[in-house]
Coordinates of N, CA and C in Angstrom, one line a residue:
M1 N 9.6 39.6 16.1 CA 9.5 38.2 16.2 C 10.6 37.6 16.8
S2 N 10.5 36.6 17.7 CA 11.5 35.9 18.3 C 11.6 34.7 17.4
F3 N 12.9 34.0 17.7 CA 13.1 32.8 16.8 C 12.0 31.8 17.2
Q4 N 11.5 31.8 18.3 CA 10.5 30.8 18.8 C 9.1 30.9 18.1
D5 N 8.9 32.3 17.5 CA 7.6 32.6 16.7 C 7.8 32.3 15.4
I6 N 8.9 31.6 14.9 CA 9.0 31.4 13.4 C 8.3 30.2 13.2
P7 N 7.3 30.1 12.4 CA 6.8 28.8 12.2 C 7.7 27.6 11.5
T8 N 7.5 26.6 11.8 CA 8.5 25.4 11.3 C 7.8 25.0 9.8
L9 N 8.8 24.4 9.1 CA 8.2 24.0 7.6 C 6.8 23.0 7.8
Q10 N 7.0 22.4 9.0 CA 5.9 21.5 9.1 C 4.5 22.3 9.3
Q11 N 4.7 23.2 10.3 CA 3.5 24.1 10.3 C 3.1 24.9 9.1
L12 N 3.9 25.4 8.5 CA 3.5 26.0 7.1 C 2.7 25.0 6.2
A13 N 3.4 23.7 6.3 CA 2.7 22.9 5.3 C 1.3 22.7 5.9
I14 N 1.2 22.3 7.1 CA -0.3 22.0 7.9 C -1.1 23.1 7.6
Q15 N -0.5 24.4 7.6 CA -1.4 25.6 7.5 C -2.0 25.8 5.9
G16 N -1.0 25.2 5.0 CA -1.5 25.3 3.7 C -2.6 24.3 3.5
L17 N -2.4 23.0 4.0 CA -3.4 22.0 3.9 C -4.8 22.4 4.5
A18 N -4.5 22.9 5.7 CA -5.7 23.1 6.6 C -6.6 24.4 5.9
S19 N -6.1 25.1 5.0 CA -6.8 26.2 4.4 C -7.8 25.8 3.3
N20 N -7.6 24.4 3.0 CA -8.8 24.0 1.9 C -8.9 22.6 2.4
E21 N -10.0 22.2 3.0 CA -10.5 21.2 3.7 C -10.4 19.9 2.7
D22 N -11.2 20.0 1.4 CA -11.1 19.1 0.3 C -9.7 18.6 -0.1
T23 N -8.8 19.6 -0.2 CA -7.4 19.2 -0.5 C -6.9 18.6 0.5
A24 N -7.1 18.8 1.8 CA -6.4 18.1 2.9 C -6.8 16.6 2.9
V25 N -8.3 16.5 2.6 CA -8.7 15.0 2.6 C -8.3 14.1 1.5
S26 N -7.9 14.8 0.4 CA -7.4 14.1 -0.8 C -5.8 13.8 -0.3
A27 N -5.3 14.6 0.3 CA -3.8 14.4 0.6 C -3.4 13.3 1.6
L28 N -4.5 12.9 2.4 CA -4.2 12.0 3.4 C -3.5 10.6 3.1
K29 N -3.9 10.2 1.9 CA -3.2 8.7 1.6 C -1.9 9.0 1.4
D30 N -1.4 10.1 1.0 CA 0.2 10.2 0.8 C 0.7 11.2 2.0
L31 N 0.1 11.6 2.8 CA 0.6 12.5 4.0 C 1.6 11.6 4.6
P32 N 2.7 12.3 5.0 CA 3.8 11.5 6.1 C 2.9 11.6 7.4
K33 N 3.3 10.4 8.1 CA 2.4 10.2 9.4 C 2.7 11.0 10.4
V34 N 4.1 11.6 10.4 CA 4.7 12.7 11.5 C 3.4 13.9 11.0
F35 N 2.8 14.2 10.1 CA 2.2 15.5 10.0 C 0.7 15.4 10.4
F36 N 0.2 14.0 10.8 CA -1.1 13.6 11.1 C -1.4 14.3 12.5
P37 N -0.7 14.2 13.4 CA -1.2 14.9 14.7 C -1.3 16.2 14.8
L38 N -0.6 17.3 14.2 CA -0.6 18.7 13.9 C -1.7 19.0 13.2
L39 N -2.1 18.2 12.0 CA -3.2 18.7 11.2 C -4.3 18.1 11.9
F40 N -4.4 17.1 12.6 CA -5.6 16.6 13.2 C -6.2 17.6 14.5
K41 N -5.0 18.1 15.2 CA -5.2 19.0 16.2 C -6.2 20.5 15.6
N42 N -5.4 20.7 14.3 CA -5.8 21.9 13.8 C -7.2 22.0 13.4
A43 N -7.6 20.7 12.7 CA -8.8 20.2 12.2 C -9.8 20.3 13.4
F44 N -9.4 19.7 14.5 CA -10.4 19.6 15.5 C -10.8 20.9 16.1
I45 N -9.7 21.7 16.3 CA -10.1 23.1 16.6 C -10.6 23.9 15.9
K46 N -10.5 24.0 14.6 CA -11.1 24.9 13.7 C -12.6 24.2 13.1
R47 N -12.8 23.0 13.7 CA -14.2 22.3 13.5 C -14.3 22.0 11.9
H48 N -13.2 21.4 11.4 CA -13.1 20.9 10.2 C -13.9 19.3 10.2
V49 N -15.1 19.0 10.1 CA -15.7 18.0 10.4 C -15.1 17.1 9.5
K50 N -15.2 17.4 8.1 CA -15.3 16.3 7.2 C -13.7 15.8 7.3
L51 N -12.8 16.6 7.6 CA -11.2 16.3 7.7 C -11.2 15.3 8.9
V52 N -11.9 15.7 10.0 CA -11.6 15.0 11.2 C -12.1 13.6 10.8
K53 N -13.1 13.5 10.3 CA -13.8 12.0 10.2 C -12.8 11.4 9.4
H54 N -12.5 11.7 8.3 CA -11.4 11.1 7.4 C -10.1 10.8 8.0
M55 N -9.5 11.8 8.9 CA -8.3 11.2 9.6 C -8.6 10.4 10.5
V56 N -9.6 10.3 11.1 CA -9.8 9.1 12.1 C -9.7 8.0 11.2
A57 N -10.5 7.9 10.0 CA -10.6 6.6 9.2 C -9.1 6.1 8.6
N58 N -8.2 7.1 8.6 CA -6.7 6.9 8.1 C -5.8 7.1 9.2
W59 N -6.2 7.0 10.4 CA -5.2 7.3 11.7 C -4.1 6.3 11.6
P60 N -2.7 6.8 11.3 CA -1.4 6.0 11.3 C -1.0 5.4 12.5
Y61 N -1.7 5.7 13.4 CA -1.0 5.1 14.7 C -2.0 4.3 15.5
P62 N -1.5 3.4 16.5 CA -2.4 2.5 17.1 C -3.4 3.2 18.1
N63 N -3.4 4.6 18.7 CA -4.0 5.1 19.6 C -4.4 6.5 19.1
L64 N -5.6 7.0 19.4 CA -6.1 8.3 19.2 C -6.4 8.7 20.4
Y65 N -5.8 9.8 20.9 CA -6.1 10.4 22.3 C -6.9 11.9 22.1
I66 N -8.1 11.7 22.3 CA -9.2 12.7 22.1 C -9.1 13.8 23.4
G67 N -8.8 13.1 24.5 CA -8.9 13.8 25.9 C -8.2 15.1 25.9
P68 N -6.8 15.2 25.2 CA -6.3 16.7 25.4 C -6.9 17.7 24.5
L69 N -7.7 17.3 23.6 CA -8.5 18.1 22.8 C -9.8 18.6 23.1
M70 N -10.4 18.1 24.4 CA -11.6 18.5 24.7 C -11.8 19.9 25.3
D71 N -10.7 20.6 25.5 CA -10.9 22.0 25.7 C -11.5 22.7 24.5
Y72 N -11.3 21.9 23.3 CA -12.0 22.8 22.4 C -13.1 21.9 21.8
Y73 N -14.0 21.1 22.8 CA -15.1 20.6 22.3 C -16.2 21.3 21.7
H74 N -16.6 20.5 20.5 CA -17.8 21.1 20.0 C -18.5 20.0 19.4
A75 N -20.0 19.7 19.5 CA -20.6 18.5 19.3 C -20.5 18.0 17.9
D76 N -20.2 18.9 16.8 CA -20.1 18.5 15.6 C -18.8 17.7 15.4
T77 N -17.7 18.2 15.9 CA -16.3 17.7 15.8 C -16.1 16.5 16.5
F78 N -16.6 16.5 17.7 CA -16.8 15.2 18.5 C -17.5 13.8 17.7
Q79 N -18.7 14.5 17.1 CA -19.6 13.4 16.4 C -18.5 13.1 15.2
A80 N -18.0 13.8 14.7 CA -17.1 13.4 13.6 C -16.1 12.6 14.0
V81 N -15.6 12.5 15.2 CA -14.6 11.3 15.4 C -15.4 10.2 15.7
L82 N -16.5 10.1 16.3 CA -17.4 9.0 16.5 C -17.8 8.2 15.1
D83 N -18.2 9.2 14.1 CA -18.5 8.8 12.7 C -17.3 8.0 12.1
G84 N -16.3 8.5 12.2 CA -14.9 8.0 11.7 C -14.8 6.5 12.3
V85 N -14.9 6.5 13.7 CA -14.9 5.0 14.2 C -15.8 4.3 13.8
D86 N -17.2 4.8 13.7 CA -18.3 4.0 13.0 C -18.0 3.5 11.6
W87 N -17.5 4.3 10.9 CA -17.1 4.1 9.4 C -16.2 2.8 9.4
L88 N -15.2 2.8 10.2 CA -14.2 1.8 10.1 C -14.8 0.6 10.7
S89 N -15.5 0.7 11.8 CA -16.1 -0.6 12.1 C -17.1 -1.3 11.3
S90 N -17.5 -0.5 10.3 CA -18.5 -1.2 9.2 C -17.6 -1.8 8.1
Q91 N -16.4 -1.5 8.1 CA -15.4 -2.1 6.7 C -14.9 -3.3 7.2
K92 N -15.0 -4.4 6.2 CA -14.2 -5.8 6.4 C -12.7 -5.4 6.3
V93 N -12.3 -4.4 5.6 CA -10.8 -4.1 5.3 C -10.5 -2.6 5.8
R94 N -9.4 -2.2 6.3 CA -9.2 -1.1 6.7 C -8.5 -0.3 5.4
P95 N -8.5 1.1 5.5 CA -7.7 1.6 4.6 C -6.1 1.4 4.7
K96 N -5.4 1.5 3.6 CA -4.0 1.3 3.6 C -3.2 1.9 4.9
R97 N -3.8 3.3 5.2 CA -2.9 4.0 6.3 C -3.4 3.7 7.7
C98 N -4.5 3.3 7.8 CA -5.0 3.2 9.3 C -4.3 2.3 10.0
R99 N -3.9 2.5 11.2 CA -3.5 1.5 12.1 C -4.3 1.6 13.5
L100 N -5.3 2.4 13.4 CA -6.2 2.6 14.6 C -6.7 1.4 15.5
K101 N -6.4 1.2 16.6 CA -6.9 0.2 17.6 C -7.6 0.7 18.8
E102 N -7.5 1.8 19.4 CA -8.1 2.4 20.5 C -8.3 3.8 20.3
L103 N -9.4 4.1 20.7 CA -10.1 5.5 21.0 C -10.0 5.9 22.3
N104 N -9.2 6.9 22.8 CA -9.1 7.1 24.0 C -9.7 8.4 24.4
L105 N -10.7 8.3 25.3 CA -11.4 9.5 25.7 C -11.2 9.7 27.1
V106 N -10.0 9.9 27.5 CA -9.6 10.2 29.1 C -8.8 11.3 29.0
D107 N -8.3 11.7 30.3 CA -7.6 12.8 30.5 C -6.2 12.5 30.8
V108 N -5.0 12.7 29.8 CA -3.9 12.2 30.0 C -2.9 13.1 30.5
N109 N -3.6 14.3 30.8 CA -2.5 15.6 31.5 C -1.2 15.8 30.6
C110 N -1.6 15.9 29.6 CA -0.4 16.6 28.6 C -1.1 17.0 27.3
D111 N -0.3 18.1 26.5 CA -0.8 18.5 25.4 C -0.9 17.3 24.1
F112 N -1.8 17.6 23.4 CA -2.1 16.5 22.3 C -0.8 16.4 21.5
L113 N 0.0 17.3 21.1 CA 1.2 17.1 20.3 C 2.3 16.3 21.3
E114 N 2.3 16.5 22.5 CA 3.3 16.0 23.4 C 3.4 14.5 23.1
I115 N 2.0 13.9 23.0 CA 2.0 12.4 22.8 C 2.7 11.9 21.7
W116 N 2.9 12.6 20.7 CA 3.6 12.1 19.4 C 4.7 12.6 19.2
T117 N 5.4 13.2 20.0 CA 6.8 13.6 20.2 C 7.8 12.3 19.8
P118 N 9.0 12.5 19.2 CA 10.0 11.5 19.1 C 10.4 10.8 20.3
T119 N 10.2 11.5 21.6 CA 10.8 10.8 22.9 C 9.7 9.9 23.4
Q120 N 8.4 9.7 22.6 CA 7.2 8.9 23.4 C 7.7 7.5 22.6
D121 N 7.4 6.7 23.5 CA 7.6 5.2 22.8 C 6.7 4.8 21.7
L122 N 5.7 5.4 21.5 CA 4.8 5.2 20.3 C 5.5 5.4 19.0
L123 N 6.2 6.4 19.1 CA 7.1 6.9 17.9 C 8.5 6.2 17.9
R124 N 9.0 5.9 18.9 CA 10.3 5.4 19.0 C 10.5 3.9 18.7
V125 N 9.5 3.4 18.9 CA 9.5 1.8 18.7 C 9.6 1.5 17.3
P126 N 10.5 0.8 16.6 CA 10.7 0.6 15.0 C 9.5 -0.3 14.6
P127 N 9.1 -0.3 13.6 CA 7.9 -1.1 13.1 C 8.4 -2.5 12.8
T128 N 7.6 -3.4 13.3 CA 8.0 -5.0 13.2 C 7.6 -5.1 11.9
Q129 N 8.1 -6.5 11.5 CA 8.1 -7.0 10.1 C 6.7 -7.0 9.4
S130 N 5.8 -7.6 10.3 CA 4.4 -7.4 9.9 C 3.9 -6.0 9.7
E131 N 4.3 -5.2 10.3 CA 3.7 -3.7 10.2 C 4.3 -3.1 8.7
E132 N 5.7 -3.4 8.6 CA 6.4 -3.1 7.2 C 5.6 -3.6 6.1
K133 N 5.2 -5.0 6.3 CA 4.7 -5.5 5.2 C 3.1 -5.0 4.9
E134 N 2.4 -4.6 6.3 CA 1.2 -4.0 5.8 C 1.3 -2.7 5.3
E135 N 2.5 -2.1 5.4 CA 2.8 -0.6 4.6 C 2.5 -0.8 3.2
E136 N 3.1 -2.1 2.5 CA 3.3 -2.3 1.4 C 1.8 -2.6 0.7
D137 N 1.0 -3.4 1.5 CA -0.3 -3.9 1.1 C -1.2 -2.6 0.9
H138 N -2.2 -2.8 -0.1 CA -3.0 -1.9 -0.4 C -4.2 -1.7 0.8
T139 N -4.4 -2.8 1.2 CA -5.4 -3.0 2.3 C -4.9 -3.9 3.5
T140 N -5.5 -3.7 4.6 CA -5.2 -4.5 5.6 C -6.4 -5.0 6.2
E141 N -6.5 -6.6 6.6 CA -7.8 -7.0 7.1 C -8.0 -6.6 8.6
M142 N -9.3 -6.2 8.9 CA -9.4 -5.7 10.0 C -9.9 -6.6 11.0
V143 N -8.8 -7.3 11.9 CA -9.0 -8.3 12.6 C -10.0 -8.2 13.9
Q144 N -9.9 -7.2 14.5 CA -10.7 -7.1 15.5 C -11.3 -5.5 15.7
P145 N -12.5 -5.2 16.3 CA -12.9 -3.8 16.3 C -12.2 -2.9 17.0
I146 N -12.3 -1.6 17.0 CA -11.6 -0.8 17.8 C -12.2 -0.4 19.1
S147 N -11.2 -0.6 20.0 CA -11.7 -0.4 21.4 C -11.9 1.0 22.0
V148 N -12.8 1.3 22.8 CA -13.0 2.9 23.2 C -13.0 2.7 24.6
H149 N -12.2 3.6 25.1 CA -11.9 3.9 26.5 C -12.1 5.3 26.8
A150 N -13.2 5.4 27.9 CA -13.5 6.6 28.4 C -13.6 6.9 29.8
D151 N -13.6 8.0 30.4 CA -13.6 8.4 31.7 C -14.7 9.3 31.9
Y152 N -15.8 8.8 32.5 CA -17.2 9.6 32.6 C -16.9 10.9 33.4
V153 N -16.2 10.8 34.3 CA -16.0 12.0 35.2 C -15.4 12.9 34.5
F154 N -14.5 12.7 33.7 CA -13.7 13.6 32.8 C -14.8 14.1 31.7
L155 N -15.6 13.4 31.1 CA -16.3 13.6 30.0 C -17.6 14.3 30.4
Y156 N -18.3 14.2 31.5 CA -19.6 14.5 31.8 C -19.6 16.1 31.7
P157 N -18.8 16.8 32.3 CA -18.8 18.2 32.4 C -18.5 18.8 31.1
I158 N -17.6 18.3 30.4 CA -17.5 18.9 28.9 C -18.6 18.6 28.1
L159 N -19.3 17.3 28.0 CA -20.2 17.0 27.0 C -21.7 17.6 27.5
K160 N -21.8 17.9 28.7 CA -23.0 18.7 29.2 C -24.3 17.8 28.7
H161 N -25.1 18.8 27.8 CA -26.4 18.3 27.3 C -26.2 17.3 26.3
D162 N -24.9 17.2 25.8 CA -24.6 16.0 24.8 C -24.5 14.7 25.2
H163 N -24.3 14.7 26.5 CA -23.9 13.2 27.3 C -24.9 12.2 26.9
E164 N -26.2 12.5 26.9 CA -27.2 11.5 26.5 C -27.0 10.9 25.1
H165 N -26.6 11.9 24.3 CA -26.2 11.4 22.8 C -25.0 10.4 23.0
F166 N -24.1 10.6 23.4 CA -22.8 9.8 23.6 C -23.0 8.6 24.3
F167 N -24.0 8.5 25.2 CA -24.3 7.3 26.0 C -25.3 6.4 25.0
R168 N -26.0 7.3 24.2 CA -27.0 6.2 23.4 C -26.1 5.7 22.4
W169 N -25.1 6.3 21.9 CA -23.9 5.8 20.9 C -23.3 4.6 21.6
V170 N -22.9 4.8 22.7 CA -22.4 3.7 23.4 C -23.1 2.5 23.6
R171 N -24.5 2.6 23.9 CA -25.4 1.3 24.2 C -25.5 0.6 22.9
Q172 N -25.8 1.5 21.9 CA -26.0 1.0 20.6 C -24.9 0.0 20.0
R173 N -23.7 0.1 20.7 CA -22.6 -0.5 20.1 C -21.8 -1.5 21.1
L174 N -22.4 -1.7 22.3 CA -21.8 -2.5 23.4 C -21.6 -4.2 23.0
D175 N -22.5 -4.7 21.8 CA -22.5 -5.8 21.5 C -21.3 -5.9 20.2
I176 N -20.9 -5.1 19.7 CA -20.0 -5.0 18.6 C -18.7 -4.5 19.0
M177 N -18.4 -3.4 19.8 CA -17.2 -2.8 20.1 C -16.7 -2.9 21.6
P178 N -15.5 -3.4 21.7 CA -14.8 -3.3 23.2 C -15.2 -1.8 23.8
F179 N -15.7 -1.9 24.9 CA -15.9 -0.6 25.6 C -15.5 -0.8 27.0
S180 N -14.2 0.1 27.5 CA -14.1 -0.1 28.9 C -14.1 1.6 29.6
S181 N -14.3 1.8 30.9 CA -14.7 2.9 31.2 C -14.2 3.2 32.7
Y182 N -14.2 4.3 33.2 CA -13.9 4.8 34.6 C -15.2 5.4 35.1
K183 N -15.7 5.0 36.2 CA -16.9 5.4 36.8 C -17.9 6.0 35.8
L184 N -18.2 5.0 34.9 CA -19.2 5.4 33.9 C -20.7 5.4 34.4
V185 N -21.1 5.9 35.1 CA -22.5 6.0 35.8 C -22.9 7.4 36.2
P186 N -23.9 7.8 35.3 CA -24.5 9.0 35.5 C -25.2 8.9 36.8
K187 N -25.2 10.1 37.6 CA -26.1 10.1 38.7 C -27.5 9.9 38.9
K188 N -28.2 10.5 37.8 CA -29.5 10.5 37.5 C -30.1 9.0 37.0
K189 N -29.5 9.0 36.0 CA -30.0 7.7 35.2 C -28.5 6.8 35.1
K190 N -28.9 5.7 36.0 CA -27.9 4.8 36.0 C -27.7 3.8 34.9
L191 N -26.5 3.6 34.4 CA -26.4 2.3 33.0 C -25.9 1.4 33.9
R192 N -25.8 0.1 33.2 CA -25.2 -1.1 33.8 C -23.7 -1.0 33.8
Q193 N -23.4 -0.6 35.0 CA -21.6 -0.4 35.1 C -20.8 -1.5 34.9
D194 N -21.5 -2.6 35.5 CA -20.6 -3.9 35.4 C -20.6 -4.2 33.8
K195 N -21.8 -4.2 33.1 CA -21.6 -4.4 31.5 C -20.7 -3.5 30.8
M196 N -20.7 -2.5 31.3 CA -19.7 -1.4 30.2 C -18.4 -1.4 30.9
Q197 N -17.9 -1.8 32.0 CA -16.8 -2.0 32.4 C -15.9 -3.1 31.8
E198 N -16.6 -4.0 31.3 CA -16.0 -5.4 30.9 C -15.9 -5.2 29.3
P199 N -14.9 -5.1 28.8 CA -14.7 -5.3 27.2 C -15.5 -6.3 26.8
L200 N -16.1 -6.1 25.5 CA -16.9 -7.1 24.9 C -16.1 -7.5 23.7
G201 N -15.9 -8.8 23.4 CA -15.5 -9.1 22.2 C -16.4 -9.4 20.9

């Protein structure tokens, strides 16, 4: 075994959590935020539906990029992500840990974990005073709904026969959730592209 093959302490901790889904769910409220990306990737790949949904509901970063994980697409896991967004959208206040503002269903041309490395601006920018205060609060008011950004050209060949379900999910939420897209028009059944491309407040 080479040095590169030796798992880090973080990887070992995630493996331990991932071995018991219920334990992982109960640990989310106290889990250091730097553990979230690796645990989420693990849960998404291994189709731990319950854990995926709860991690979306407690996501400690402003953005959640699902595009880099779509090589491991499974209908149940993808639905768990949407269920997590739905649950958050139905709450008047967010869970203490949650900072999610945008769900990104686009191809960002990098590995999921690369987005959360310390060299990325998302983790390098220090928290503002308001963010630090929110960490101390038990709950944070949900000021605005979560935005969804999707690339239809990227998603269509992945979703395949599940794409109609996704578009039904989108249509049912156009009046309550900001939604922006790129070329979001199926070739056979055209949706109202102009309406979908304009974020709705």
